[in-house]
């Protein structure tokens, strides 16, 4: 057995239901981001850039595309003979089979995998955040504090604090109080869902709490370690970190990439983001094309106007079409003369000719006000929008739609079309 000082367990099984139709057929960590990347590429790249070469990826919801993207880990140099990347779905044992019922329960069900490497430390990560972090620096801090658990934290606006687990620290950085999503927060120092545990401490907590329903790190494991006088410290992180858990935050994070001086820079040489790259043709800009402040991926064919957009591979924008402030994922086709404003359009969707998307005034969603509460048109993968229709703001579309689905040729703001048998 080759001992590993620290291995990572990457939680990638969540549905990401607040991304609406974008995650109907794909896990949130596999959703496209920044044109050529998937969300999970960021924590995976952080691992290899930090010298963490053993990563267990815990999958559950709609894992097929995620599994295909990760493969044996070649893009991230994680195709190792010992260590590397391992996909860890729920599995059957002689005691039966269980779905992962909580973040800590998922790790508990893979204790045997962790024990294979006999690590001193276990790094727990989420697969759905956008950031760059050197986990080796965090580990050095953990060692210097002689900690049992170190939690990566960052200050958040007070009005958003109740969405997070919150830490109260003393002058040394030791956490003296931890609240999981409190209604009346006493701190705005939020947990980022990134933890370094001493493995014996984590193993003891997981075994002791194994019968706890939906066992979770924030609700169960951290309080257990505190109650048993564990040394828990906050590692304060003050660089870019984005939880792209809503349509609004997902759209905003993509739009920030095309700022003149982006807060989150994809082009740094010293901290590269790695991904699986397909062999596709070069991009082409036609003689009438007009592209401003946009990310244009490989294989795109642009004949119209693209402004302040993020385009995935193989996108086609036909003559006379105008696309503004939008995210178009791989192989989307925008027909001649169509005009799009503030749209998120998933893979392989076809928008017909002379359509108008993102028109009119905002209206409350008639489907789900918790998910759809932004000025965005959100269209699921492999959908079809017929020629000549108008689509308002804060709308959702999924499926192959026809003119009959648009009374008077329009879908009003706040409306939705989910084809029969293709409900959200």
Short mmCIF file of C-alpha atoms in Angstrom, two decimals:
data_model
loop_
_atom_site.label_atom_id
_atom_site.label_comp_id
_atom_site.label_asym_id
_atom_site.label_seq_id
_atom_site.Cartn_x
_atom_site.Cartn_y
_atom_site.Cartn_z
CA UNK A 1 0.00 0.00 0.00
CA UNK A 2 1.29 3.46 -0.95
CA UNK A 3 0.21 5.95 1.67
CA UNK A 4 -1.24 9.29 0.52
CA UNK A 5 -0.88 12.34 2.76
CA UNK A 6 -4.20 13.81 1.57
CA UNK A 7 -6.90 12.61 -0.79
CA UNK A 8 -9.98 14.50 -2.00
CA UNK A 9 -13.62 13.43 -1.95
CA UNK A 10 -15.57 15.50 -4.47
CA UNK A 11 -19.35 15.62 -3.99
CA UNK A 12 -20.88 15.69 -7.47
CA UNK A 13 -24.21 13.92 -7.09
CA UNK A 14 -26.55 16.87 -6.68
CA UNK A 15 -29.43 17.63 -9.04
CA UNK A 16 -29.10 21.41 -8.97
CA UNK A 17 -32.86 21.81 -9.25
CA UNK A 18 -32.67 25.62 -9.07
CA UNK A 19 -31.10 25.61 -12.52
CA UNK A 20 -34.48 24.47 -13.82
CA UNK A 21 -34.57 22.87 -17.26
CA UNK A 22 -30.77 23.05 -17.56
CA UNK A 23 -30.43 20.12 -15.14
CA UNK A 24 -33.38 18.02 -16.29
CA UNK A 25 -31.08 15.44 -17.91
CA UNK A 26 -27.69 16.29 -16.46
CA UNK A 27 -26.10 16.71 -13.02
CA UNK A 28 -25.23 20.27 -12.07
CA UNK A 29 -21.44 19.66 -12.06
CA UNK A 30 -21.70 18.61 -15.73
CA UNK A 31 -23.44 21.82 -16.84
CA UNK A 32 -21.39 23.85 -19.33
CA UNK A 33 -19.61 26.98 -18.12
CA UNK A 34 -17.43 29.55 -19.83
CA UNK A 35 -17.88 28.15 -23.32
CA UNK A 36 -15.60 25.12 -23.26
CA UNK A 37 -15.70 23.97 -19.64
CA UNK A 38 -17.99 22.03 -17.33
CA UNK A 39 -18.52 23.26 -13.77
CA UNK A 40 -16.69 20.26 -12.29
CA UNK A 41 -13.52 21.19 -14.23
CA UNK A 42 -12.75 23.91 -11.67
CA UNK A 43 -12.40 21.81 -8.48
CA UNK A 44 -10.70 19.04 -10.48
CA UNK A 45 -8.16 21.53 -11.88
CA UNK A 46 -7.65 22.96 -8.40
CA UNK A 47 -6.80 19.46 -7.17
CA UNK A 48 -4.08 18.72 -9.70
CA UNK A 49 -2.70 22.28 -9.51
CA UNK A 50 -2.47 21.82 -5.73
CA UNK A 51 -0.68 18.47 -5.93
CA UNK A 52 -3.72 16.41 -4.88
CA UNK A 53 -3.51 13.40 -7.22
CA UNK A 54 -6.14 11.11 -5.68
CA UNK A 55 -9.77 12.17 -6.10
CA UNK A 56 -12.92 10.16 -5.40
CA UNK A 57 -15.93 11.63 -7.23
CA UNK A 58 -19.25 10.79 -5.60
CA UNK A 59 -21.95 10.73 -8.28
CA UNK A 60 -25.66 10.02 -8.05
CA UNK A 61 -28.13 12.15 -10.04
CA UNK A 62 -28.00 11.68 -13.85
CA UNK A 63 -24.32 10.61 -13.88
CA UNK A 64 -23.96 9.46 -17.50
CA UNK A 65 -22.67 12.70 -19.03
CA UNK A 66 -20.53 13.47 -16.00
CA UNK A 67 -18.94 10.02 -16.16
CA UNK A 68 -18.26 10.38 -19.88
CA UNK A 69 -16.68 13.80 -19.34
CA UNK A 70 -14.36 12.62 -16.56
CA UNK A 71 -13.45 9.22 -18.03
CA UNK A 72 -10.19 8.06 -16.49
CA UNK A 73 -9.09 11.61 -15.71
CA UNK A 74 -6.65 12.20 -18.59
CA UNK A 75 -7.30 15.97 -19.06
CA UNK A 76 -6.44 16.63 -15.40
CA UNK A 77 -3.44 14.26 -15.29
CA UNK A 78 -5.44 12.02 -12.97
CA UNK A 79 -5.00 8.78 -14.95
CA UNK A 80 -2.65 7.31 -12.37
CA UNK A 81 -1.66 3.70 -11.68
CA UNK A 82 -2.09 4.40 -7.98
CA UNK A 83 -4.49 7.10 -7.01
CA UNK A 84 -5.89 9.26 -9.79
CA UNK A 85 -9.63 9.68 -10.24
CA UNK A 86 -12.32 7.19 -9.20
CA UNK A 87 -16.06 7.50 -9.86
CA UNK A 88 -17.99 6.40 -6.77
CA UNK A 89 -21.74 5.94 -7.33
CA UNK A 90 -23.98 4.40 -4.65
CA UNK A 91 -23.48 0.65 -4.58
CA UNK A 92 -24.84 -2.53 -3.06
CA UNK A 93 -23.16 -4.29 -0.12
CA UNK A 94 -23.98 -7.43 1.86
CA UNK A 95 -26.06 -5.14 4.09
CA UNK A 96 -28.18 -3.93 1.18
CA UNK A 97 -28.03 -0.82 -0.98
CA UNK A 98 -28.72 2.83 -0.24
CA UNK A 99 -28.77 6.07 -2.16
CA UNK A 100 -26.55 8.78 -0.76
CA UNK A 101 -28.87 10.54 1.68
CA UNK A 102 -26.60 13.43 2.67
CA UNK A 103 -23.13 14.82 2.05
CA UNK A 104 -21.56 13.01 5.01
CA UNK A 105 -23.52 9.84 4.36
CA UNK A 106 -22.06 9.74 0.84
CA UNK A 107 -18.53 9.83 2.27
CA UNK A 108 -19.43 7.28 4.97
CA UNK A 109 -20.49 4.82 2.28
CA UNK A 110 -17.00 5.10 0.78
CA UNK A 111 -14.88 4.66 3.92
CA UNK A 112 -13.32 1.56 2.36
CA UNK A 113 -12.13 3.59 -0.63
CA UNK A 114 -10.52 6.17 1.67
CA UNK A 115 -8.87 3.49 3.81
CA UNK A 116 -7.19 2.09 0.70
CA UNK A 117 -4.86 5.10 0.76
CA UNK A 118 -4.50 5.41 4.56
CA UNK A 119 -4.44 9.22 4.35
CA UNK A 120 -3.54 11.60 7.14
CA UNK A 121 -6.03 14.16 5.81
CA UNK A 122 -9.21 14.10 3.73
CA UNK A 123 -10.24 17.10 1.62
CA UNK A 124 -14.00 17.42 1.07
CA UNK A 125 -15.07 19.42 -1.99
CA UNK A 126 -18.24 20.40 -3.80
CA UNK A 127 -18.44 19.81 -7.54
CA UNK A 128 -20.50 22.87 -8.36
CA UNK A 129 -18.53 26.00 -7.47
CA UNK A 130 -16.43 28.29 -9.68
CA UNK A 131 -13.11 29.33 -8.08
CA UNK A 132 -9.35 28.81 -7.96
CA UNK A 133 -7.80 27.68 -4.69
CA UNK A 134 -4.47 26.15 -3.71
CA UNK A 135 -5.50 23.39 -1.31
CA UNK A 136 -1.86 22.87 -0.31
CA UNK A 137 -1.81 26.34 1.28
CA UNK A 138 -4.99 25.46 3.17
CA UNK A 139 -3.39 22.21 4.34
CA UNK A 140 -0.33 24.12 5.62
CA UNK A 141 -2.69 26.34 7.62
CA UNK A 142 -4.49 23.26 8.97
CA UNK A 143 -1.20 21.78 10.16
CA UNK A 144 0.03 25.05 11.68
CA UNK A 145 -3.17 25.33 13.75
CA UNK A 146 -2.94 21.68 14.86
CA UNK A 147 -6.57 21.49 13.74
CA UNK A 148 -8.90 18.51 13.62
CA UNK A 149 -11.00 20.25 10.99
CA UNK A 150 -10.40 23.35 8.89
CA UNK A 151 -13.30 24.99 7.05
CA UNK A 152 -12.69 27.32 4.11
CA UNK A 153 -14.73 30.47 4.73
CA UNK A 154 -15.35 33.84 3.17
CA UNK A 155 -17.35 36.92 4.13
CA UNK A 156 -20.68 37.26 2.33
CA UNK A 157 -23.21 40.13 2.29
CA UNK A 158 -25.34 40.08 5.43
CA UNK A 159 -28.54 39.85 3.41
CA UNK A 160 -27.31 36.54 1.91
CA UNK A 161 -25.82 35.08 5.09
CA UNK A 162 -28.83 32.93 6.01
CA UNK A 163 -28.22 30.79 2.88
CA UNK A 164 -24.93 29.46 4.29
CA UNK A 165 -23.39 27.67 7.22
CA UNK A 166 -21.86 30.47 9.30
CA UNK A 167 -18.82 30.49 11.58
CA UNK A 168 -18.05 32.66 14.59
CA UNK A 169 -14.32 32.71 15.37
CA UNK A 170 -12.04 33.92 18.15
CA UNK A 171 -8.85 35.96 17.68
CA UNK A 172 -6.87 32.86 16.68
CA UNK A 173 -9.28 31.83 13.94
CA UNK A 174 -10.72 28.97 15.96
CA UNK A 175 -14.44 28.44 15.36
CA UNK A 176 -16.32 28.84 18.62
CA UNK A 177 -19.80 28.69 17.11
CA UNK A 178 -21.20 27.26 13.87
CA UNK A 179 -24.77 27.82 12.60
CA UNK A 180 -26.22 26.00 9.60
CA UNK A 181 -28.40 28.41 7.56
CA UNK A 182 -29.79 30.36 10.55
CA UNK A 183 -32.80 32.65 10.15
CA UNK A 184 -31.12 35.37 12.23
CA UNK A 185 -27.39 35.11 11.52
CA UNK A 186 -24.86 36.33 14.07
CA UNK A 187 -21.98 36.18 11.58
CA UNK A 188 -21.44 36.68 7.85
CA UNK A 189 -18.38 34.40 7.66
CA UNK A 190 -19.78 31.68 5.41
CA UNK A 191 -18.61 28.13 4.92
CA UNK A 192 -17.62 27.44 1.31
CA UNK A 193 -18.29 23.70 1.66
CA UNK A 194 -14.54 22.98 1.50
CA UNK A 195 -13.16 21.03 4.47
CA UNK A 196 -9.88 19.44 5.50
CA UNK A 197 -10.31 16.75 8.17
CA UNK A 198 -7.78 14.69 10.03
CA UNK A 199 -8.87 11.28 8.77
CA UNK A 200 -9.16 9.60 12.20
CA UNK A 201 -11.42 12.45 13.38
CA UNK A 202 -13.64 12.28 10.30
CA UNK A 203 -13.80 8.48 10.36
CA UNK A 204 -14.91 8.48 14.00
CA UNK A 205 -17.64 11.06 13.29
CA UNK A 206 -18.93 9.21 10.23
CA UNK A 207 -19.19 5.91 12.09
CA UNK A 208 -20.80 7.46 15.16
CA UNK A 209 -23.36 9.29 13.01
CA UNK A 210 -23.99 6.53 10.48
CA UNK A 211 -27.64 6.09 11.52
CA UNK A 212 -28.41 9.81 11.41
CA UNK A 213 -31.03 10.41 8.67
CA UNK A 214 -29.60 12.46 5.79
CA UNK A 215 -26.26 12.84 7.58
CA UNK A 216 -24.72 16.13 6.50
CA UNK A 217 -21.42 17.88 7.24
CA UNK A 218 -22.96 21.21 8.24
CA UNK A 219 -25.89 19.88 10.23
CA UNK A 220 -24.32 16.81 11.84
CA UNK A 221 -20.56 16.27 11.50
CA UNK A 222 -19.34 19.76 12.39
CA UNK A 223 -21.60 20.02 15.52
CA UNK A 224 -20.48 16.53 16.58
CA UNK A 225 -16.79 17.47 16.41
CA UNK A 226 -17.46 20.74 18.27
CA UNK A 227 -19.37 18.94 21.02
CA UNK A 228 -16.39 16.62 21.46
CA UNK A 229 -13.95 19.53 21.87
CA UNK A 230 -12.43 19.17 18.42
CA UNK A 231 -10.14 21.91 17.19
CA UNK A 232 -12.04 23.56 14.32
CA UNK A 233 -10.49 26.50 12.48
CA UNK A 234 -11.62 28.87 9.73
CA UNK A 235 -9.38 29.35 6.70
CA UNK A 236 -10.49 32.70 5.31
CA UNK A 237 -10.48 32.91 1.51
CA UNK A 238 -10.77 36.35 -0.08
CA UNK A 239 -10.48 35.62 -3.79
CA UNK A 240 -13.15 34.85 -6.41
CA UNK A 241 -15.66 32.13 -5.47
CA UNK A 242 -19.10 31.71 -6.98
CA UNK A 243 -21.87 29.29 -6.13
CA UNK A 244 -23.69 29.03 -9.47
CA UNK A 245 -26.73 27.45 -7.87
CA UNK A 246 -29.39 29.69 -9.43
CA UNK A 247 -30.10 30.74 -12.99
CA UNK A 248 -29.24 34.33 -12.05
CA UNK A 249 -25.87 33.50 -10.46
CA UNK A 250 -25.03 31.10 -13.30
CA UNK A 251 -25.78 33.76 -15.94
CA UNK A 252 -23.92 36.46 -14.00
CA UNK A 253 -20.80 34.32 -13.49
CA UNK A 254 -20.62 33.64 -17.23
CA UNK A 255 -21.12 37.30 -18.08
CA UNK A 256 -18.30 38.28 -15.70
CA UNK A 257 -15.91 36.27 -17.86
CA UNK A 258 -16.26 38.74 -20.74
CA UNK A 259 -15.65 41.89 -18.70
CA UNK A 260 -12.80 44.03 -20.01
CA UNK A 261 -10.85 43.14 -16.86
CA UNK A 262 -12.54 39.93 -15.69
CA UNK A 263 -12.66 39.32 -11.96
CA UNK A 264 -12.22 35.63 -12.72
CA UNK A 265 -9.53 35.12 -15.37
CA UNK A 266 -9.56 31.96 -17.48
CA UNK A 267 -6.32 32.87 -19.24
CA UNK A 268 -3.74 32.74 -16.43
CA UNK A 269 -0.75 30.57 -17.28
CA UNK A 270 0.20 29.71 -13.72
CA UNK A 271 -3.19 28.22 -12.75
CA UNK A 272 -4.72 26.56 -15.78
CA UNK A 273 -8.23 25.15 -15.93
CA UNK A 274 -8.21 21.78 -17.66
CA UNK A 275 -11.07 20.07 -19.48
CA UNK A 276 -11.91 17.34 -21.92
CA UNK A 277 -11.51 18.75 -25.45
CA UNK A 278 -13.13 17.24 -28.51
CA UNK A 279 -11.52 17.37 -31.93
CA UNK A 280 -13.64 20.03 -33.64
CA UNK A 281 -13.13 22.33 -36.60
CA UNK A 282 -11.80 25.91 -36.22
CA UNK A 283 -14.16 28.81 -35.63
CA UNK A 284 -15.27 30.91 -38.59
CA UNK A 285 -16.37 34.55 -38.70
CA UNK A 286 -18.27 35.42 -41.88
CA UNK A 287 -17.83 38.67 -43.84
CA UNK A 288 -20.95 40.23 -42.27
CA UNK A 289 -20.23 39.04 -38.72
CA UNK A 290 -19.86 41.49 -35.84
CA UNK A 291 -18.46 40.10 -32.58
CA UNK A 292 -17.86 42.24 -29.50
CA UNK A 293 -16.63 41.29 -26.01
CA UNK A 294 -17.51 37.61 -26.25
CA UNK A 295 -16.04 34.16 -25.72
CA UNK A 296 -16.28 32.19 -28.95
CA UNK A 297 -15.34 28.51 -28.66
CA UNK A 298 -13.95 26.14 -31.28
CA UNK A 299 -16.13 25.24 -34.23
CA UNK A 300 -18.42 28.28 -34.02
CA UNK A 301 -19.72 29.77 -37.27
CA UNK A 302 -20.75 33.40 -36.90
CA UNK A 303 -22.49 35.33 -39.67
CA UNK A 304 -24.59 37.71 -37.54
CA UNK A 305 -23.95 39.94 -34.53
CA UNK A 306 -22.75 38.61 -31.16
CA UNK A 307 -22.33 41.00 -28.26
CA UNK A 308 -21.37 40.25 -24.64
CA UNK A 309 -21.95 36.50 -24.97
CA UNK A 310 -20.41 33.15 -24.08
CA UNK A 311 -20.65 30.62 -26.92
CA UNK A 312 -19.84 26.93 -26.64
CA UNK A 313 -18.32 24.79 -29.37
CA UNK A 314 -20.10 24.42 -32.70
CA UNK A 315 -22.59 27.27 -32.26
CA UNK A 316 -24.01 28.70 -35.49
CA UNK A 317 -25.37 32.27 -35.68
CA UNK A 318 -26.88 32.78 -39.12
CA UNK A 319 -27.04 35.94 -41.24
CA UNK A 320 -28.88 38.88 -39.72
CA UNK A 321 -29.25 37.25 -36.31
CA UNK A 322 -28.39 39.31 -33.21
CA UNK A 323 -27.42 37.69 -29.89
CA UNK A 324 -26.80 39.84 -26.81
CA UNK A 325 -25.94 39.08 -23.17
CA UNK A 326 -26.54 35.37 -23.67
CA UNK A 327 -25.07 31.93 -23.03
CA UNK A 328 -25.29 29.48 -25.93
CA UNK A 329 -24.02 25.98 -25.20
CA UNK A 330 -22.52 23.51 -27.69
CA UNK A 331 -24.10 23.09 -31.13
CA UNK A 332 -26.88 25.65 -30.72
CA UNK A 333 -28.19 27.09 -34.00
CA UNK A 334 -29.72 30.58 -34.22
CA UNK A 335 -31.71 31.11 -37.41
CA UNK A 336 -31.54 34.07 -39.81
CA UNK A 337 -32.89 37.35 -38.53
CA UNK A 338 -33.59 36.19 -34.97
CA UNK A 339 -32.88 38.54 -32.05
CA UNK A 340 -31.96 37.18 -28.60
CA UNK A 341 -31.47 39.12 -25.35
CA UNK A 342 -30.44 37.55 -22.02
CA UNK A 343 -30.93 33.91 -22.93
CA UNK A 344 -29.46 30.67 -21.58
CA UNK A 345 -29.78 28.03 -24.29
CA UNK A 346 -28.60 24.47 -23.68
CA UNK A 347 -26.90 22.12 -26.12
CA UNK A 348 -28.24 21.19 -29.57
CA UNK A 349 -31.17 23.59 -29.48
CA UNK A 350 -32.39 25.13 -32.74
CA UNK A 351 -33.97 28.59 -32.74
CA UNK A 352 -35.84 29.24 -35.99
CA UNK A 353 -35.68 32.26 -38.26
CA UNK A 354 -37.00 35.74 -37.35
CA UNK A 355 -37.68 34.87 -33.71
CA UNK A 356 -37.51 37.37 -30.85
CA UNK A 357 -36.42 36.00 -27.47
CA UNK A 358 -36.31 38.08 -24.29
CA UNK A 359 -38.87 40.73 -25.24
CA UNK A 360 -41.32 42.75 -23.18
CA UNK A 361 -41.43 43.39 -19.44
CA UNK A 362 -40.58 41.05 -16.59
CA UNK A 363 -43.45 39.01 -15.13
CA UNK A 364 -43.57 36.49 -12.29
CA UNK A 365 -43.18 32.86 -13.35
CA UNK A 366 -46.38 30.91 -13.84
CA UNK A 367 -44.48 27.66 -13.20
CA UNK A 368 -41.97 27.95 -10.34
CA UNK A 369 -41.23 31.29 -8.70
CA UNK A 370 -38.29 29.87 -6.72
CA UNK A 371 -36.40 28.84 -9.85
CA UNK A 372 -37.53 31.35 -12.45
CA UNK A 373 -37.17 34.84 -10.99
CA UNK A 374 -34.80 36.55 -13.41
CA UNK A 375 -35.03 38.41 -16.73
CA UNK A 376 -33.83 35.30 -18.55
CA UNK A 377 -35.12 33.04 -21.28
CA UNK A 378 -34.04 29.50 -20.34
CA UNK A 379 -34.23 26.74 -22.96
CA UNK A 380 -33.41 23.09 -22.32
CA UNK A 381 -31.13 20.99 -24.51
CA UNK A 382 -32.32 19.60 -27.86
CA UNK A 383 -35.29 21.96 -27.96
CA UNK A 384 -36.70 23.53 -31.13
CA UNK A 385 -38.20 27.02 -31.40
CA UNK A 386 -40.27 27.50 -34.60
CA UNK A 387 -39.84 30.41 -36.99
CA UNK A 388 -41.26 33.81 -36.21
CA UNK A 389 -42.32 33.44 -32.56
CA UNK A 390 -41.80 35.90 -29.71
CA UNK A 391 -40.73 34.80 -26.23
CA UNK A 392 -40.92 37.07 -23.18
CA UNK A 393 -38.67 37.40 -20.16
CA UNK A 394 -38.47 34.93 -17.24
CA UNK A 395 -39.60 32.02 -19.38
CA UNK A 396 -38.72 28.33 -19.71
CA UNK A 397 -38.97 26.06 -22.74
CA UNK A 398 -38.25 22.37 -23.08
CA UNK A 399 -38.88 20.14 -26.07
CA UNK A 400 -39.59 20.33 -29.78
CA UNK A 401 -42.18 23.10 -29.94
CA UNK A 402 -44.43 24.05 -32.85
CA UNK A 403 -46.27 27.25 -33.80
CA UNK A 404 -49.41 25.85 -32.14
CA UNK A 405 -47.61 26.03 -28.77
CA UNK A 406 -47.45 29.83 -29.07
CA UNK A 407 -50.98 31.34 -29.10
CA UNK A 408 -50.87 34.49 -31.21
CA UNK A 409 -47.27 33.62 -32.07
CA UNK A 410 -45.93 34.44 -28.59
CA UNK A 411 -45.01 33.05 -25.18
CA UNK A 412 -45.64 35.88 -22.70
CA UNK A 413 -43.19 36.84 -19.94
CA UNK A 414 -43.43 34.44 -17.01
CA UNK A 415 -44.75 31.66 -19.24
CA UNK A 416 -43.39 28.21 -19.98
CA UNK A 417 -43.73 25.40 -22.50
CA UNK A 418 -42.85 21.91 -21.32
CA UNK A 419 -43.88 19.36 -23.91
CA UNK A 420 -46.11 16.45 -22.88
CA UNK A 421 -44.07 13.74 -21.17
CA UNK A 422 -41.13 16.14 -20.74
CA UNK A 423 -42.14 17.87 -17.52
CA UNK A 424 -39.53 19.69 -15.42
#
